[in-house]
JSON list of C-alpha atoms in Angstrom, two decimals:
[
{"chain": "J", "resi": 3, "resn": "MET", "atom": "CA", "xyz": [57.31, 31.80, 6.16]},
{"chain": "J", "resi": 4, "resn": "ARG", "atom": "CA", "xyz": [57.99, 28.19, 5.18]},
{"chain": "J", "resi": 5, "resn": "ARG", "atom": "CA", "xyz": [57.93, 27.12, 8.83]},
{"chain": "J", "resi": 6, "resn": "LEU", "atom": "CA", "xyz": [54.59, 28.91, 9.32]},
{"chain": "J", "resi": 7, "resn": "THR", "atom": "CA", "xyz": [53.14, 27.32, 6.19]},
{"chain": "J", "resi": 8, "resn": "THR", "atom": "CA", "xyz": [54.33, 23.90, 7.31]},
{"chain": "J", "resi": 9, "resn": "ALA", "atom": "CA", "xyz": [52.84, 24.38, 10.76]},
{"chain": "J", "resi": 10, "resn": "VAL", "atom": "CA", "xyz": [49.49, 25.52, 9.40]},
{"chain": "J", "resi": 11, "resn": "THR", "atom": "CA", "xyz": [49.40, 22.65, 6.92]},
{"chain": "J", "resi": 12, "resn": "GLY", "atom": "CA", "xyz": [50.16, 20.18, 9.69]},
{"chain": "J", "resi": 13, "resn": "ALA", "atom": "CA", "xyz": [47.47, 21.62, 11.95]},
{"chain": "J", "resi": 14, "resn": "VAL", "atom": "CA", "xyz": [44.88, 21.41, 9.17]},
{"chain": "J", "resi": 15, "resn": "ALA", "atom": "CA", "xyz": [45.84, 17.80, 8.52]},
{"chain": "J", "resi": 16, "resn": "LEU", "atom": "CA", "xyz": [45.50, 16.98, 12.19]},
{"chain": "J", "resi": 17, "resn": "LEU", "atom": "CA", "xyz": [42.07, 18.63, 12.31]},
{"chain": "J", "resi": 18, "resn": "LEU", "atom": "CA", "xyz": [40.91, 16.72, 9.25]},
{"chain": "J", "resi": 19, "resn": "THR", "atom": "CA", "xyz": [42.03, 13.40, 10.69]},
{"chain": "J", "resi": 20, "resn": "GLY", "atom": "CA", "xyz": [40.61, 14.20, 14.11]},
{"chain": "J", "resi": 21, "resn": "SER", "atom": "CA", "xyz": [43.88, 13.31, 15.80]},
{"chain": "J", "resi": 22, "resn": "LEU", "atom": "CA", "xyz": [44.26, 16.45, 17.89]},
{"chain": "J", "resi": 23, "resn": "VAL", "atom": "CA", "xyz": [43.76, 15.73, 21.56]},
{"chain": "J", "resi": 24, "resn": "GLY", "atom": "CA", "xyz": [40.11, 16.03, 22.59]},
{"chain": "J", "resi": 25, "resn": "LEU", "atom": "CA", "xyz": [38.74, 16.03, 19.04]},
{"chain": "J", "resi": 26, "resn": "PRO", "atom": "CA", "xyz": [37.05, 12.75, 17.98]},
{"chain": "J", "resi": 27, "resn": "SER", "atom": "CA", "xyz": [37.31, 11.61, 14.40]},
{"chain": "J", "resi": 28, "resn": "ALA", "atom": "CA", "xyz": [34.44, 12.74, 12.18]},
{"chain": "J", "resi": 29, "resn": "ALA", "atom": "CA", "xyz": [34.16, 9.14, 11.02]},
{"chain": "J", "resi": 30, "resn": "ALA", "atom": "CA", "xyz": [34.06, 7.72, 14.57]},
{"chain": "J", "resi": 31, "resn": "ALA", "atom": "CA", "xyz": [31.31, 5.12, 14.97]},
{"chain": "J", "resi": 32, "resn": "VAL", "atom": "CA", "xyz": [28.36, 5.97, 17.20]},
{"chain": "J", "resi": 33, "resn": "ARG", "atom": "CA", "xyz": [28.01, 3.23, 19.79]},
{"chain": "J", "resi": 34, "resn": "CYS", "atom": "CA", "xyz": [24.61, 1.73, 20.63]},
{"chain": "J", "resi": 35, "resn": "ASP", "atom": "CA", "xyz": [23.74, 0.75, 24.18]},
{"chain": "J", "resi": 36, "resn": "VAL", "atom": "CA", "xyz": [22.46, -2.70, 23.18]},
{"chain": "J", "resi": 37, "resn": "ARG", "atom": "CA", "xyz": [22.45, -4.98, 26.24]},
{"chain": "J", "resi": 38, "resn": "GLY", "atom": "CA", "xyz": [20.33, -8.06, 25.65]},
{"chain": "J", "resi": 39, "resn": "ALA", "atom": "CA", "xyz": [19.98, -8.53, 21.90]},
{"chain": "J", "resi": 40, "resn": "THR", "atom": "CA", "xyz": [22.31, -10.81, 19.94]},
{"chain": "J", "resi": 41, "resn": "ALA", "atom": "CA", "xyz": [21.21, -10.47, 16.29]},
{"chain": "J", "resi": 42, "resn": "ALA", "atom": "CA", "xyz": [23.45, -8.94, 13.65]},
{"chain": "J", "resi": 43, "resn": "HIS", "atom": "CA", "xyz": [20.90, -6.16, 13.16]},
{"chain": "J", "resi": 44, "resn": "VAL", "atom": "CA", "xyz": [19.09, -4.70, 16.17]},
{"chain": "J", "resi": 45, "resn": "ILE", "atom": "CA", "xyz": [16.45, -1.97, 16.31]},
{"chain": "J", "resi": 46, "resn": "ASP", "atom": "CA", "xyz": [17.30, -0.09, 19.49]},
{"chain": "J", "resi": 47, "resn": "VAL", "atom": "CA", "xyz": [14.38, 1.82, 21.04]},
{"chain": "J", "resi": 48, "resn": "THR", "atom": "CA", "xyz": [15.26, 4.10, 23.96]},
{"chain": "J", "resi": 49, "resn": "SER", "atom": "CA", "xyz": [12.18, 5.69, 25.49]},
{"chain": "J", "resi": 50, "resn": "SER", "atom": "CA", "xyz": [11.48, 8.76, 27.59]},
{"chain": "J", "resi": 51, "resn": "GLY", "atom": "CA", "xyz": [7.82, 8.88, 28.51]},
{"chain": "J", "resi": 52, "resn": "SER", "atom": "CA", "xyz": [5.90, 8.32, 25.28]},
{"chain": "J", "resi": 53, "resn": "ASN", "atom": "CA", "xyz": [8.79, 9.56, 23.11]},
{"chain": "J", "resi": 54, "resn": "ALA", "atom": "CA", "xyz": [11.65, 7.41, 21.85]},
{"chain": "J", "resi": 55, "resn": "THR", "atom": "CA", "xyz": [14.90, 7.49, 19.96]},
{"chain": "J", "resi": 56, "resn": "VAL", "atom": "CA", "xyz": [15.12, 4.65, 17.45]},
{"chain": "J", "resi": 57, "resn": "ARG", "atom": "CA", "xyz": [18.36, 3.43, 15.85]},
{"chain": "J", "resi": 58, "resn": "GLY", "atom": "CA", "xyz": [19.34, 0.59, 13.58]},
{"chain": "J", "resi": 59, "resn": "CYS", "atom": "CA", "xyz": [22.42, -0.94, 15.20]},
{"chain": "J", "resi": 60, "resn": "GLN", "atom": "CA", "xyz": [24.86, -3.39, 13.65]},
{"chain": "J", "resi": 61, "resn": "ARG", "atom": "CA", "xyz": [26.89, -5.94, 15.61]},
{"chain": "J", "resi": 62, "resn": "GLN", "atom": "CA", "xyz": [30.67, -5.69, 15.35]},
{"chain": "J", "resi": 63, "resn": "ALA", "atom": "CA", "xyz": [33.29, -8.45, 15.53]},
{"chain": "J", "resi": 64, "resn": "ASP", "atom": "CA", "xyz": [33.87, -7.74, 19.24]},
{"chain": "J", "resi": 65, "resn": "GLY", "atom": "CA", "xyz": [30.15, -8.10, 20.02]},
{"chain": "J", "resi": 66, "resn": "SER", "atom": "CA", "xyz": [29.51, -4.39, 20.44]},
{"chain": "J", "resi": 67, "resn": "TYR", "atom": "CA", "xyz": [26.97, -2.48, 18.34]},
{"chain": "J", "resi": 68, "resn": "VAL", "atom": "CA", "xyz": [27.29, 0.70, 16.31]},
{"chain": "J", "resi": 69, "resn": "GLN", "atom": "CA", "xyz": [24.63, 2.84, 14.72]},
{"chain": "J", "resi": 70, "resn": "ALA", "atom": "CA", "xyz": [24.01, 1.97, 11.07]},
{"chain": "J", "resi": 71, "resn": "VAL", "atom": "CA", "xyz": [20.81, 3.93, 10.40]},
{"chain": "J", "resi": 72, "resn": "GLY", "atom": "CA", "xyz": [19.08, 6.70, 12.30]},
{"chain": "J", "resi": 73, "resn": "PRO", "atom": "CA", "xyz": [18.69, 8.06, 14.86]},
{"chain": "J", "resi": 74, "resn": "TYR", "atom": "CA", "xyz": [14.98, 8.62, 14.32]},
{"chain": "J", "resi": 75, "resn": "SER", "atom": "CA", "xyz": [12.40, 10.26, 16.56]},
{"chain": "J", "resi": 76, "resn": "GLY", "atom": "CA", "xyz": [9.67, 7.77, 17.41]},
{"chain": "J", "resi": 77, "resn": "ARG", "atom": "CA", "xyz": [6.76, 7.22, 19.77]},
{"chain": "J", "resi": 78, "resn": "VAL", "atom": "CA", "xyz": [5.78, 4.45, 22.16]},
{"chain": "J", "resi": 79, "resn": "GLY", "atom": "CA", "xyz": [2.72, 3.83, 24.35]},
{"chain": "J", "resi": 80, "resn": "TYR", "atom": "CA", "xyz": [0.89, 6.82, 25.83]},
{"chain": "J", "resi": 81, "resn": "ASN", "atom": "CA", "xyz": [1.70, 5.42, 29.29]},
{"chain": "J", "resi": 82, "resn": "GLY", "atom": "CA", "xyz": [5.33, 4.79, 28.41]},
{"chain": "J", "resi": 83, "resn": "VAL", "atom": "CA", "xyz": [7.31, 1.56, 28.60]},
{"chain": "J", "resi": 84, "resn": "ILE", "atom": "CA", "xyz": [6.85, -1.16, 31.22]},
{"chain": "J", "resi": 85, "resn": "SER", "atom": "CA", "xyz": [8.45, -4.53, 31.92]},
{"chain": "J", "resi": 86, "resn": "ALA", "atom": "CA", "xyz": [7.00, -7.44, 29.98]},
{"chain": "J", "resi": 87, "resn": "ALA", "atom": "CA", "xyz": [6.05, -9.11, 33.27]},
{"chain": "J", "resi": 88, "resn": "SER", "atom": "CA", "xyz": [3.84, -6.15, 34.17]},
{"chain": "J", "resi": 89, "resn": "LYS", "atom": "CA", "xyz": [2.37, -5.52, 30.72]},
{"chain": "J", "resi": 90, "resn": "ARG", "atom": "CA", "xyz": [-1.41, -5.93, 30.50]},
{"chain": "J", "resi": 91, "resn": "GLU", "atom": "CA", "xyz": [-3.95, -5.82, 27.68]},
{"chain": "J", "resi": 92, "resn": "GLY", "atom": "CA", "xyz": [-5.19, -2.28, 27.04]},
{"chain": "J", "resi": 93, "resn": "ASP", "atom": "CA", "xyz": [-2.82, -0.53, 29.45]},
{"chain": "J", "resi": 94, "resn": "GLY", "atom": "CA", "xyz": [-1.35, 1.84, 26.85]},
{"chain": "J", "resi": 95, "resn": "ARG", "atom": "CA", "xyz": [2.19, 0.70, 27.60]},
{"chain": "J", "resi": 96, "resn": "THR", "atom": "CA", "xyz": [4.93, -0.69, 25.38]},
{"chain": "J", "resi": 97, "resn": "PRO", "atom": "CA", "xyz": [6.63, -3.87, 26.69]},
{"chain": "J", "resi": 98, "resn": "ALA", "atom": "CA", "xyz": [10.34, -3.55, 27.45]},
{"chain": "J", "resi": 99, "resn": "GLY", "atom": "CA", "xyz": [12.68, -6.33, 26.39]},
{"chain": "J", "resi": 100, "resn": "VAL", "atom": "CA", "xyz": [14.22, -8.04, 23.38]},
{"chain": "J", "resi": 101, "resn": "TYR", "atom": "CA", "xyz": [11.95, -9.50, 20.70]},
{"chain": "J", "resi": 102, "resn": "GLY", "atom": "CA", "xyz": [12.30, -10.92, 17.23]},
{"chain": "J", "resi": 103, "resn": "MET", "atom": "CA", "xyz": [10.98, -8.90, 14.33]},
{"chain": "J", "resi": 104, "resn": "ARG", "atom": "CA", "xyz": [8.42, -10.92, 12.40]},
{"chain": "J", "resi": 105, "resn": "SER", "atom": "CA", "xyz": [6.36, -10.59, 9.22]},
{"chain": "J", "resi": 106, "resn": "GLY", "atom": "CA", "xyz": [5.18, -7.33, 7.73]},
{"chain": "J", "resi": 107, "resn": "PHE", "atom": "CA", "xyz": [1.78, -6.11, 6.59]},
{"chain": "J", "resi": 108, "resn": "GLY", "atom": "CA", "xyz": [0.06, -2.98, 5.45]},
{"chain": "J", "resi": 109, "resn": "ALA", "atom": "CA", "xyz": [-2.43, -1.20, 3.26]},
{"chain": "J", "resi": 110, "resn": "LEU", "atom": "CA", "xyz": [0.40, -0.72, 0.76]},
{"chain": "J", "resi": 111, "resn": "ALA", "atom": "CA", "xyz": [2.80, -3.09, -0.93]},
{"chain": "J", "resi": 112, "resn": "ASN", "atom": "CA", "xyz": [6.02, -4.28, 0.70]},
{"chain": "J", "resi": 113, "resn": "PRO", "atom": "CA", "xyz": [8.45, -1.32, 0.72]},
{"chain": "J", "resi": 114, "resn": "GLY", "atom": "CA", "xyz": [11.52, -3.56, 0.83]},
{"chain": "J", "resi": 115, "resn": "LEU", "atom": "CA", "xyz": [11.28, -5.62, 4.02]},
{"chain": "J", "resi": 116, "resn": "ALA", "atom": "CA", "xyz": [13.10, -8.95, 3.67]},
{"chain": "J", "resi": 117, "resn": "ARG", "atom": "CA", "xyz": [10.24, -10.85, 5.33]},
{"chain": "J", "resi": 118, "resn": "SER", "atom": "CA", "xyz": [6.85, -12.12, 4.23]},
{"chain": "J", "resi": 119, "resn": "TRP", "atom": "CA", "xyz": [4.33, -9.33, 3.62]},
{"chain": "J", "resi": 120, "resn": "THR", "atom": "CA", "xyz": [0.53, -9.33, 3.54]},
{"chain": "J", "resi": 121, "resn": "VAL", "atom": "CA", "xyz": [-1.52, -6.53, 1.99]},
{"chain": "J", "resi": 122, "resn": "MET", "atom": "CA", "xyz": [-4.48, -5.87, 4.27]},
{"chain": "J", "resi": 123, "resn": "THR", "atom": "CA", "xyz": [-8.15, -5.74, 3.35]},
{"chain": "J", "resi": 124, "resn": "ALA", "atom": "CA", "xyz": [-11.25, -4.74, 5.29]},
{"chain": "J", "resi": 125, "resn": "ASN", "atom": "CA", "xyz": [-11.53, -8.40, 6.31]},
{"chain": "J", "resi": 126, "resn": "ASP", "atom": "CA", "xyz": [-8.22, -8.55, 8.22]},
{"chain": "J", "resi": 127, "resn": "PHE", "atom": "CA", "xyz": [-8.13, -8.33, 12.02]},
{"chain": "J", "resi": 128, "resn": "TRP", "atom": "CA", "xyz": [-5.75, -8.84, 14.96]},
{"chain": "J", "resi": 129, "resn": "VAL", "atom": "CA", "xyz": [-7.58, -10.51, 17.83]},
{"chain": "J", "resi": 130, "resn": "ASP", "atom": "CA", "xyz": [-7.24, -8.78, 21.21]},
{"chain": "J", "resi": 131, "resn": "ASP", "atom": "CA", "xyz": [-9.95, -10.76, 23.01]},
{"chain": "J", "resi": 132, "resn": "SER", "atom": "CA", "xyz": [-8.07, -12.53, 25.82]},
{"chain": "J", "resi": 133, "resn": "LEU", "atom": "CA", "xyz": [-10.78, -15.16, 26.12]},
{"chain": "J", "resi": 134, "resn": "SER", "atom": "CA", "xyz": [-10.51, -16.20, 22.48]},
{"chain": "J", "resi": 135, "resn": "SER", "atom": "CA", "xyz": [-8.35, -19.11, 21.36]},
{"chain": "J", "resi": 136, "resn": "TYR", "atom": "CA", "xyz": [-7.22, -16.76, 18.55]},
{"chain": "J", "resi": 137, "resn": "TYR", "atom": "CA", "xyz": [-5.82, -14.17, 20.98]},
{"chain": "J", "resi": 138, "resn": "ASN", "atom": "CA", "xyz": [-2.85, -12.21, 19.62]},
{"chain": "J", "resi": 139, "resn": "THR", "atom": "CA", "xyz": [-3.09, -13.58, 16.07]},
{"chain": "J", "resi": 140, "resn": "HIS", "atom": "CA", "xyz": [-3.98, -12.26, 12.64]},
{"chain": "J", "resi": 141, "resn": "GLN", "atom": "CA", "xyz": [-7.32, -13.60, 11.46]},
{"chain": "J", "resi": 142, "resn": "ARG", "atom": "CA", "xyz": [-9.76, -13.06, 8.63]},
{"chain": "J", "resi": 143, "resn": "GLY", "atom": "CA", "xyz": [-13.33, -12.09, 9.43]},
{"chain": "J", "resi": 144, "resn": "PRO", "atom": "CA", "xyz": [-16.14, -12.45, 9.98]},
{"chain": "J", "resi": 145, "resn": "ALA", "atom": "CA", "xyz": [-15.70, -13.44, 13.63]},
{"chain": "J", "resi": 146, "resn": "ASN", "atom": "CA", "xyz": [-18.68, -15.83, 13.73]},
{"chain": "J", "resi": 147, "resn": "GLY", "atom": "CA", "xyz": [-18.32, -16.07, 17.50]},
{"chain": "J", "resi": 148, "resn": "ARG", "atom": "CA", "xyz": [-14.60, -16.79, 17.44]},
{"chain": "J", "resi": 149, "resn": "TRP", "atom": "CA", "xyz": [-13.78, -13.50, 19.21]},
{"chain": "J", "resi": 150, "resn": "THR", "atom": "CA", "xyz": [-15.60, -10.51, 20.65]},
{"chain": "J", "resi": 151, "resn": "SER", "atom": "CA", "xyz": [-12.86, -7.92, 20.16]},
{"chain": "J", "resi": 152, "resn": "ALA", "atom": "CA", "xyz": [-10.28, -7.38, 17.42]},
{"chain": "J", "resi": 153, "resn": "GLU", "atom": "CA", "xyz": [-8.34, -4.56, 15.81]},
{"chain": "J", "resi": 154, "resn": "LYS", "atom": "CA", "xyz": [-8.91, -3.69, 12.17]},
{"chain": "J", "resi": 155, "resn": "LEU", "atom": "CA", "xyz": [-5.65, -4.00, 10.25]},
{"chain": "J", "resi": 156, "resn": "LEU", "atom": "CA", "xyz": [-6.74, -1.92, 7.27]},
{"chain": "J", "resi": 157, "resn": "ASN", "atom": "CA", "xyz": [-5.88, 1.26, 9.13]},
{"chain": "J", "resi": 158, "resn": "ARG", "atom": "CA", "xyz": [-4.41, 4.18, 7.22]},
{"chain": "J", "resi": 159, "resn": "PRO", "atom": "CA", "xyz": [-1.98, 5.81, 7.60]},
{"chain": "J", "resi": 160, "resn": "ALA", "atom": "CA", "xyz": [-0.83, 3.98, 10.76]},
{"chain": "J", "resi": 161, "resn": "TYR", "atom": "CA", "xyz": [-0.72, 0.60, 9.05]},
{"chain": "J", "resi": 162, "resn": "ASP", "atom": "CA", "xyz": [0.32, 1.71, 5.60]},
{"chain": "J", "resi": 163, "resn": "TYR", "atom": "CA", "xyz": [3.50, -0.15, 6.59]},
{"chain": "J", "resi": 164, "resn": "ALA", "atom": "CA", "xyz": [3.73, -2.26, 9.72]},
{"chain": "J", "resi": 165, "resn": "GLN", "atom": "CA", "xyz": [5.73, -5.14, 11.15]},
{"chain": "J", "resi": 166, "resn": "VAL", "atom": "CA", "xyz": [4.86, -7.56, 13.92]},
{"chain": "J", "resi": 167, "resn": "ILE", "atom": "CA", "xyz": [7.04, -7.41, 17.03]},
{"chain": "J", "resi": 168, "resn": "GLY", "atom": "CA", "xyz": [7.33, -10.91, 18.48]},
{"chain": "J", "resi": 169, "resn": "TYR", "atom": "CA", "xyz": [5.84, -10.07, 21.87]},
{"chain": "J", "resi": 170, "resn": "ASN", "atom": "CA", "xyz": [3.67, -12.57, 23.82]},
{"chain": "J", "resi": 171, "resn": "GLU", "atom": "CA", "xyz": [4.05, -15.27, 21.21]},
{"chain": "J", "resi": 172, "resn": "THR", "atom": "CA", "xyz": [2.84, -17.79, 23.79]},
{"chain": "J", "resi": 173, "resn": "ARG", "atom": "CA", "xyz": [-0.44, -15.82, 23.61]},
{"chain": "J", "resi": 174, "resn": "THR", "atom": "CA", "xyz": [-0.85, -15.68, 27.38]},
{"chain": "J", "resi": 175, "resn": "PRO", "atom": "CA", "xyz": [-4.27, -14.11, 28.07]},
{"chain": "J", "resi": 176, "resn": "TYR", "atom": "CA", "xyz": [-4.33, -10.50, 29.26]},
{"chain": "J", "resi": 177, "resn": "ARG", "atom": "CA", "xyz": [-0.56, -10.02, 28.77]},
{"chain": "J", "resi": 178, "resn": "GLY", "atom": "CA", "xyz": [-0.96, -7.80, 25.71]},
{"chain": "J", "resi": 179, "resn": "SER", "atom": "CA", "xyz": [-1.44, -8.20, 21.98]},
{"chain": "J", "resi": 180, "resn": "ALA", "atom": "CA", "xyz": [-0.95, -6.45, 18.65]},
{"chain": "J", "resi": 181, "resn": "ILE", "atom": "CA", "xyz": [2.46, -4.93, 19.38]},
{"chain": "J", "resi": 182, "resn": "PHE", "atom": "CA", "xyz": [3.71, -3.59, 16.06]},
{"chain": "J", "resi": 183, "resn": "LEU", "atom": "CA", "xyz": [6.30, -1.30, 14.52]},
{"chain": "J", "resi": 184, "resn": "HIS", "atom": "CA", "xyz": [4.26, 1.05, 12.34]},
{"chain": "J", "resi": 185, "resn": "VAL", "atom": "CA", "xyz": [3.82, 4.48, 10.78]},
{"chain": "J", "resi": 186, "resn": "SER", "atom": "CA", "xyz": [3.46, 7.35, 13.23]},
{"chain": "J", "resi": 187, "resn": "THR", "atom": "CA", "xyz": [0.26, 9.38, 13.22]},
{"chain": "J", "resi": 188, "resn": "GLY", "atom": "CA", "xyz": [1.86, 12.17, 15.25]},
{"chain": "J", "resi": 189, "resn": "GLY", "atom": "CA", "xyz": [0.96, 11.11, 18.76]},
{"chain": "J", "resi": 190, "resn": "ALA", "atom": "CA", "xyz": [1.72, 8.37, 21.25]},
{"chain": "J", "resi": 191, "resn": "THR", "atom": "CA", "xyz": [0.61, 4.81, 20.50]},
{"chain": "J", "resi": 192, "resn": "ALA", "atom": "CA", "xyz": [-1.53, 2.32, 22.40]},
{"chain": "J", "resi": 193, "resn": "GLY", "atom": "CA", "xyz": [1.56, 0.18, 23.02]},
{"chain": "J", "resi": 194, "resn": "CYS", "atom": "CA", "xyz": [3.30, -0.11, 19.66]},
{"chain": "J", "resi": 195, "resn": "VAL", "atom": "CA", "xyz": [6.47, 1.61, 18.42]},
{"chain": "J", "resi": 196, "resn": "SER", "atom": "CA", "xyz": [5.90, 4.15, 15.65]},
{"chain": "J", "resi": 197, "resn": "LEU", "atom": "CA", "xyz": [8.08, 6.17, 13.28]},
{"chain": "J", "resi": 198, "resn": "PRO", "atom": "CA", "xyz": [7.49, 8.66, 10.46]},
{"chain": "J", "resi": 199, "resn": "SER", "atom": "CA", "xyz": [6.85, 6.78, 7.24]},
{"chain": "J", "resi": 200, "resn": "SER", "atom": "CA", "xyz": [10.18, 7.62, 5.57]},
{"chain": "J", "resi": 201, "resn": "SER", "atom": "CA", "xyz": [12.15, 6.59, 8.68]},
{"chain": "J", "resi": 202, "resn": "LEU", "atom": "CA", "xyz": [10.20, 3.35, 9.00]},
{"chain": "J", "resi": 203, "resn": "VAL", "atom": "CA", "xyz": [10.77, 2.40, 5.37]},
{"chain": "J", "resi": 204, "resn": "ALA", "atom": "CA", "xyz": [14.51, 3.10, 5.69]},
{"chain": "J", "resi": 205, "resn": "LEU", "atom": "CA", "xyz": [14.66, 0.90, 8.79]},
{"chain": "J", "resi": 206, "resn": "MET", "atom": "CA", "xyz": [12.68, -1.90, 7.15]},
{"chain": "J", "resi": 207, "resn": "ARG", "atom": "CA", "xyz": [14.96, -1.90, 4.12]},
{"chain": "J", "resi": 208, "resn": "TRP", "atom": "CA", "xyz": [18.01, -2.08, 6.38]},
{"chain": "J", "resi": 209, "resn": "GLU", "atom": "CA", "xyz": [17.00, -4.69, 8.93]},
{"chain": "J", "resi": 210, "resn": "GLY", "atom": "CA", "xyz": [17.23, -7.89, 6.87]},
{"chain": "J", "resi": 211, "resn": "SER", "atom": "CA", "xyz": [15.49, -11.16, 7.65]},
{"chain": "J", "resi": 212, "resn": "SER", "atom": "CA", "xyz": [16.48, -11.88, 11.26]},
{"chain": "J", "resi": 213, "resn": "ALA", "atom": "CA", "xyz": [16.53, -8.58, 13.15]},
{"chain": "J", "resi": 214, "resn": "GLN", "atom": "CA", "xyz": [15.64, -8.14, 16.79]},
{"chain": "J", "resi": 215, "resn": "ILE", "atom": "CA", "xyz": [14.21, -5.13, 18.58]},
{"chain": "J", "resi": 216, "resn": "GLU", "atom": "CA", "xyz": [15.38, -4.02, 22.02]},
{"chain": "J", "resi": 217, "resn": "ILE", "atom": "CA", "xyz": [13.00, -1.70, 23.87]},
{"chain": "J", "resi": 218, "resn": "SER", "atom": "CA", "xyz": [13.97, 0.17, 27.03]}
]
């Protein structure tokens, strides 16, 4: 009986530590397939059509990345993801690549993002007129001829919380504008990345002040 008890106790211990052959440890880190980003904190967006899996990934001492928050179910453009070189204004696609995460904004107060935050009013716009010298920037209205097309930034619930993705910062005409990380409204986006509000807030609180996003 003692031998049986010892054997059972040993087997339980092995199961709890995950050291039996073929059984991974319960505490094993989930690796992220981050390929181009280099920041300590990376938002990894892996798309399939207009759906996406979004993870907050933390760099390790060996340069690899492991999941720190998530995974979350997200959405991207209604026409999926496309290379940045092929991205065009109004195409309904999210640009693939690695980009810095920039300032935040929204109809509501900063939920804990470690970046500057602007509370939007009815007078706040993001210019998407490729012929305007203000293309792909946040501006205050009225336009007074400065642009002919712009997106209203007081947009609930989508922009209750939002953060600028540093895409097309050279503001090259027709290459796409207003690419944000924002609150999901349940469907695909026009080119942004979206998450349910609670997931987005958790990610914002985690990311720190110098995160990157990698979209594929």
